[in-house]
CSV table of C-alpha atoms in Angstrom, one decimal:
chain,number,residue,atom,x,y,z
A,74,UNK,CA,-0.2,0.0,0.2
A,75,UNK,CA,1.0,3.6,-1.0
A,76,UNK,CA,1.5,6.2,1.9
A,77,UNK,CA,2.1,9.9,1.4
A,78,UNK,CA,5.6,10.8,1.6
A,79,UNK,CA,6.1,14.4,0.5
A,80,UNK,CA,4.1,17.1,-0.7
A,81,UNK,CA,5.3,20.0,-2.3
A,82,UNK,CA,4.1,22.8,-4.1
A,83,UNK,CA,3.0,21.9,-7.3
A,84,UNK,CA,5.2,18.9,-13.6
A,85,UNK,CA,5.2,16.7,-17.3
A,86,UNK,CA,7.3,17.3,-20.1
A,87,UNK,CA,5.8,17.7,-23.7
A,88,UNK,CA,8.0,18.2,-26.7
A,89,UNK,CA,5.2,18.2,-29.4
A,90,UNK,CA,6.3,20.2,-32.5
A,91,UNK,CA,3.0,21.3,-33.1
A,92,UNK,CA,-0.4,21.2,-31.1
A,93,UNK,CA,-3.9,21.2,-32.6
A,94,UNK,CA,-7.0,20.9,-30.1
A,95,UNK,CA,-9.1,19.7,-32.4
A,96,UNK,CA,-12.5,19.5,-31.7
A,97,UNK,CA,-13.7,16.0,-33.8
A,98,UNK,CA,-10.6,15.3,-35.6
A,99,UNK,CA,-9.0,12.3,-34.6
A,100,UNK,CA,-4.9,12.0,-34.0
A,101,UNK,CA,-3.2,12.1,-37.3
A,102,UNK,CA,-6.2,13.5,-39.1
A,103,UNK,CA,-5.0,16.4,-41.7
A,104,UNK,CA,-7.3,19.3,-41.6
A,105,UNK,CA,-8.6,21.7,-43.8
A,106,UNK,CA,-5.6,24.0,-43.4
A,107,UNK,CA,-3.2,21.3,-43.9
A,108,UNK,CA,-2.0,20.9,-40.5
A,109,UNK,CA,-1.9,17.5,-38.9
A,110,UNK,CA,-4.2,17.4,-35.5
A,111,UNK,CA,-3.1,16.3,-32.1
A,112,UNK,CA,-5.1,16.2,-29.4
A,113,UNK,CA,-4.2,17.1,-26.0
A,114,UNK,CA,-5.3,14.6,-23.1
A,115,UNK,CA,-4.7,16.4,-19.5
A,116,UNK,CA,-4.5,12.9,-18.0
A,117,UNK,CA,-0.8,12.6,-16.6
A,118,UNK,CA,1.8,10.5,-18.8
A,119,UNK,CA,2.8,7.5,-17.0
A,120,UNK,CA,6.9,6.4,-17.4
A,121,UNK,CA,9.6,5.1,-15.3
A,122,UNK,CA,12.4,7.3,-14.9
A,123,UNK,CA,16.2,6.4,-16.4
A,124,UNK,CA,17.9,3.7,-14.0
A,125,UNK,CA,15.0,3.4,-11.6
A,126,UNK,CA,13.2,0.5,-13.2
A,127,UNK,CA,15.2,-2.1,-11.9
A,128,UNK,CA,16.6,-3.6,-8.7
A,129,UNK,CA,19.6,-5.8,-7.7
A,130,UNK,CA,19.9,-6.9,-4.3
A,131,UNK,CA,23.5,-8.2,-3.6
A,132,UNK,CA,24.3,-10.7,-0.3
A,133,UNK,CA,26.7,-9.0,1.6
A,134,UNK,CA,25.0,-6.2,0.9
A,135,UNK,CA,27.9,-4.2,0.2
A,136,UNK,CA,29.7,-6.2,-2.6
A,137,UNK,CA,28.8,-5.3,-5.7
A,138,UNK,CA,30.5,-8.7,-7.8
A,139,UNK,CA,28.2,-10.8,-10.3
A,140,UNK,CA,28.8,-13.8,-7.6
A,141,UNK,CA,26.9,-11.9,-4.7
A,142,UNK,CA,23.9,-11.2,-6.9
A,143,UNK,CA,21.0,-11.9,-4.7
A,144,UNK,CA,17.5,-10.6,-6.1
A,145,UNK,CA,17.2,-9.1,-9.4
A,146,UNK,CA,13.9,-7.4,-10.5
A,147,UNK,CA,12.2,-5.2,-13.0
A,148,UNK,CA,9.1,-3.2,-13.5
A,149,UNK,CA,7.4,-3.9,-16.8
A,150,UNK,CA,3.6,-3.5,-18.7
A,151,UNK,CA,3.1,-0.1,-17.0
A,152,UNK,CA,-0.2,1.1,-18.2
A,153,UNK,CA,-2.5,3.9,-17.3
A,154,UNK,CA,-6.5,4.5,-15.8
A,155,UNK,CA,-7.4,8.0,-16.1
A,156,UNK,CA,-10.6,9.0,-14.6
A,157,UNK,CA,-11.9,12.5,-13.0
A,158,UNK,CA,-12.5,12.9,-9.6
A,159,UNK,CA,-14.6,16.0,-8.7
A,160,UNK,CA,-12.1,19.3,-9.2
A,161,UNK,CA,-9.3,16.4,-9.9
A,162,UNK,CA,-7.8,14.5,-12.4
A,163,UNK,CA,-7.0,10.5,-11.2
A,164,UNK,CA,-4.5,8.8,-12.3
A,165,UNK,CA,-4.4,5.1,-11.9
A,166,UNK,CA,-0.7,3.3,-12.8
A,167,UNK,CA,-0.9,-0.6,-12.5
A,168,UNK,CA,2.3,-2.5,-13.6
A,169,UNK,CA,4.2,-5.9,-12.8
A,170,UNK,CA,7.5,-6.8,-11.3
A,171,UNK,CA,9.3,-9.9,-12.2
A,172,UNK,CA,12.6,-11.1,-10.5
A,173,UNK,CA,14.7,-14.1,-10.4
A,174,UNK,CA,17.0,-15.1,-7.6
A,175,UNK,CA,19.9,-17.0,-7.2
A,176,UNK,CA,19.2,-20.0,-4.8
A,177,UNK,CA,16.2,-21.7,-5.5
A,178,UNK,CA,16.2,-23.8,-2.1
A,179,UNK,CA,13.2,-22.9,0.0
A,180,UNK,CA,10.3,-20.7,0.0
A,181,UNK,CA,10.9,-17.1,0.6
A,182,UNK,CA,9.7,-13.5,0.5
A,183,UNK,CA,11.2,-10.3,-0.7
A,184,UNK,CA,9.8,-6.9,-0.4
A,185,UNK,CA,10.9,-4.4,-2.5
A,186,UNK,CA,9.9,-0.5,-2.4
A,187,UNK,CA,9.2,1.8,-5.1
A,188,UNK,CA,8.1,5.2,-5.5
A,189,UNK,CA,4.8,7.1,-7.2
A,190,UNK,CA,5.8,10.8,-7.8
A,191,UNK,CA,3.6,13.1,-9.5
A,192,UNK,CA,5.7,15.9,-11.4
A,193,UNK,CA,4.8,19.1,-13.6
A,194,UNK,CA,6.7,20.9,-16.0
A,195,UNK,CA,9.2,18.3,-16.1
A,196,UNK,CA,10.4,19.7,-13.0
A,197,UNK,CA,8.5,20.2,-10.0
A,198,UNK,CA,7.2,17.5,-7.7
A,199,UNK,CA,3.9,18.0,-6.8
A,200,UNK,CA,3.4,14.9,-4.3
A,201,UNK,CA,5.7,11.5,-3.7
A,202,UNK,CA,4.7,8.7,-1.9
A,203,UNK,CA,6.4,5.3,-1.2
A,204,UNK,CA,5.1,1.7,-1.2
A,205,UNK,CA,6.5,-2.0,-1.0
A,206,UNK,CA,6.0,-4.5,-3.7
A,207,UNK,CA,6.2,-8.5,-2.3
A,208,UNK,CA,7.6,-11.2,-4.5
A,209,UNK,CA,6.8,-14.8,-2.9
A,210,UNK,CA,9.4,-17.3,-4.3
A,211,UNK,CA,8.2,-20.8,-4.2
A,212,UNK,CA,10.5,-23.5,-3.0
A,213,UNK,CA,12.7,-24.7,-5.8
A,214,UNK,CA,11.6,-21.7,-8.0
A,215,UNK,CA,13.9,-18.9,-9.2
A,216,UNK,CA,11.3,-16.8,-10.7
A,217,UNK,CA,8.5,-14.5,-8.8
A,218,UNK,CA,6.1,-11.8,-10.5
A,219,UNK,CA,3.8,-9.8,-8.7
A,220,UNK,CA,1.4,-6.8,-9.5
A,221,UNK,CA,1.4,-3.6,-8.2
A,222,UNK,CA,-0.5,0.1,-8.9
A,223,UNK,CA,-0.1,3.5,-7.9
A,224,UNK,CA,-2.6,6.6,-7.6
A,225,UNK,CA,-1.7,10.2,-8.4
A,226,UNK,CA,-4.0,13.3,-8.4
A,227,UNK,CA,-3.5,16.4,-10.3
A,228,UNK,CA,-5.8,19.1,-9.9
A,229,UNK,CA,-7.4,19.9,-13.4
A,230,UNK,CA,-7.3,23.7,-13.5
A,231,UNK,CA,-3.9,23.1,-13.2
A,232,UNK,CA,-3.7,20.3,-16.1
A,233,UNK,CA,-5.7,22.9,-18.3
A,234,UNK,CA,-4.2,25.3,-20.8
A,235,UNK,CA,-5.4,29.1,-19.7
A,236,UNK,CA,-8.1,30.2,-22.7
A,237,UNK,CA,-5.7,32.7,-24.6
A,238,UNK,CA,-3.1,29.6,-25.1
A,239,UNK,CA,-5.6,27.3,-26.4
A,240,UNK,CA,-6.4,29.6,-28.8
A,241,UNK,CA,-3.1,30.3,-30.3
A,242,UNK,CA,-2.8,26.7,-30.7
A,243,UNK,CA,-5.8,26.3,-32.4
A,244,UNK,CA,-6.3,28.7,-34.5
A,245,UNK,CA,-6.6,28.3,-38.6
A,246,UNK,CA,-3.7,29.9,-40.4
A,247,UNK,CA,-4.2,30.2,-44.4
A,248,UNK,CA,-1.5,29.7,-46.7
A,249,UNK,CA,0.0,33.4,-47.1
A,250,UNK,CA,-0.4,34.2,-43.4
A,251,UNK,CA,2.9,35.5,-41.8
A,252,UNK,CA,2.7,33.2,-39.0
A,253,UNK,CA,1.3,30.1,-41.3
A,254,UNK,CA,4.3,27.7,-41.1
A,255,UNK,CA,5.7,29.1,-37.5
A,256,UNK,CA,5.4,26.0,-35.0
A,257,UNK,CA,3.3,28.7,-31.8
A,258,UNK,CA,5.2,26.4,-29.4
A,259,UNK,CA,8.3,28.3,-30.8
A,260,UNK,CA,6.8,31.4,-28.4
A,261,UNK,CA,8.4,31.3,-25.4
A,262,UNK,CA,5.0,32.3,-23.8
A,263,UNK,CA,3.4,29.0,-25.2
A,264,UNK,CA,5.5,26.8,-24.7
A,265,UNK,CA,6.2,27.9,-20.8
A,266,UNK,CA,2.0,27.5,-20.8
A,267,UNK,CA,1.6,24.5,-22.2
A,268,UNK,CA,5.0,22.9,-19.8
A,269,UNK,CA,3.2,24.3,-16.7
A,270,UNK,CA,-0.1,22.6,-17.4
A,271,UNK,CA,1.4,19.3,-18.2
A,272,UNK,CA,1.9,16.4,-15.8
A,273,UNK,CA,3.5,13.2,-15.3
A,274,UNK,CA,2.9,9.8,-13.2
A,275,UNK,CA,6.4,8.4,-12.5
A,276,UNK,CA,7.0,5.4,-11.1
A,277,UNK,CA,10.1,3.3,-10.4
A,278,UNK,CA,12.2,1.8,-7.2
A,279,UNK,CA,12.9,3.3,-4.3
A,280,UNK,CA,16.9,2.9,-4.8
A,281,UNK,CA,19.8,3.9,-2.4
A,282,UNK,CA,22.5,5.7,-3.6
A,283,UNK,CA,24.4,3.0,-3.8
A,284,UNK,CA,21.8,0.8,-6.1
A,285,UNK,CA,21.2,4.1,-8.3
A,286,UNK,CA,24.7,4.5,-8.8
A,287,UNK,CA,25.1,0.5,-9.5
A,288,UNK,CA,22.6,1.2,-12.2
A,289,UNK,CA,23.6,4.0,-14.0
A,290,UNK,CA,27.4,2.6,-14.1
A,291,UNK,CA,27.2,-1.2,-15.0
């Protein structure tokens, strides 16, 4: 079960070359102006930050030799459900953890910590919660699998673009207009507004400094 870890003043990174919030158009459709329609969702993107998607447990803990590897686990099959609950957007990330152990003798339980962090604009932490995933190794088995979930909350108003920014993104441009070929996101104010209204729900193992360094340098 996740528990509250920290909550800071209100992220996600959005790098679209062009954003058109079209009414009934489908993503990838070419509209009457020749532009391509891309629907921007208020739901946070779900992702695993670099170097946090797997964990290696050593025995003894301070060892780093391959012969000392006790358990290796990885987060996989990450997916998201997104709903609205009052003034909030509720994003639930579901995932699987697959693990192997060195010794197969004896039944064994292994608890691994993980985090769920909501980030705004690619850098501002909105909230962070910690949880534990339990793996049950059967006697004689070196593999185990478990499923986990994490929920993040995003204020819908914070994830909604200001009307004037949305108008600048969706305004129809005709061939010959001075800004017909200009990407709206090239404007710093528009780009900043889109970034501020973009959120991510990040899932990963809660690693020690030594574990993170091992993942980054192996």
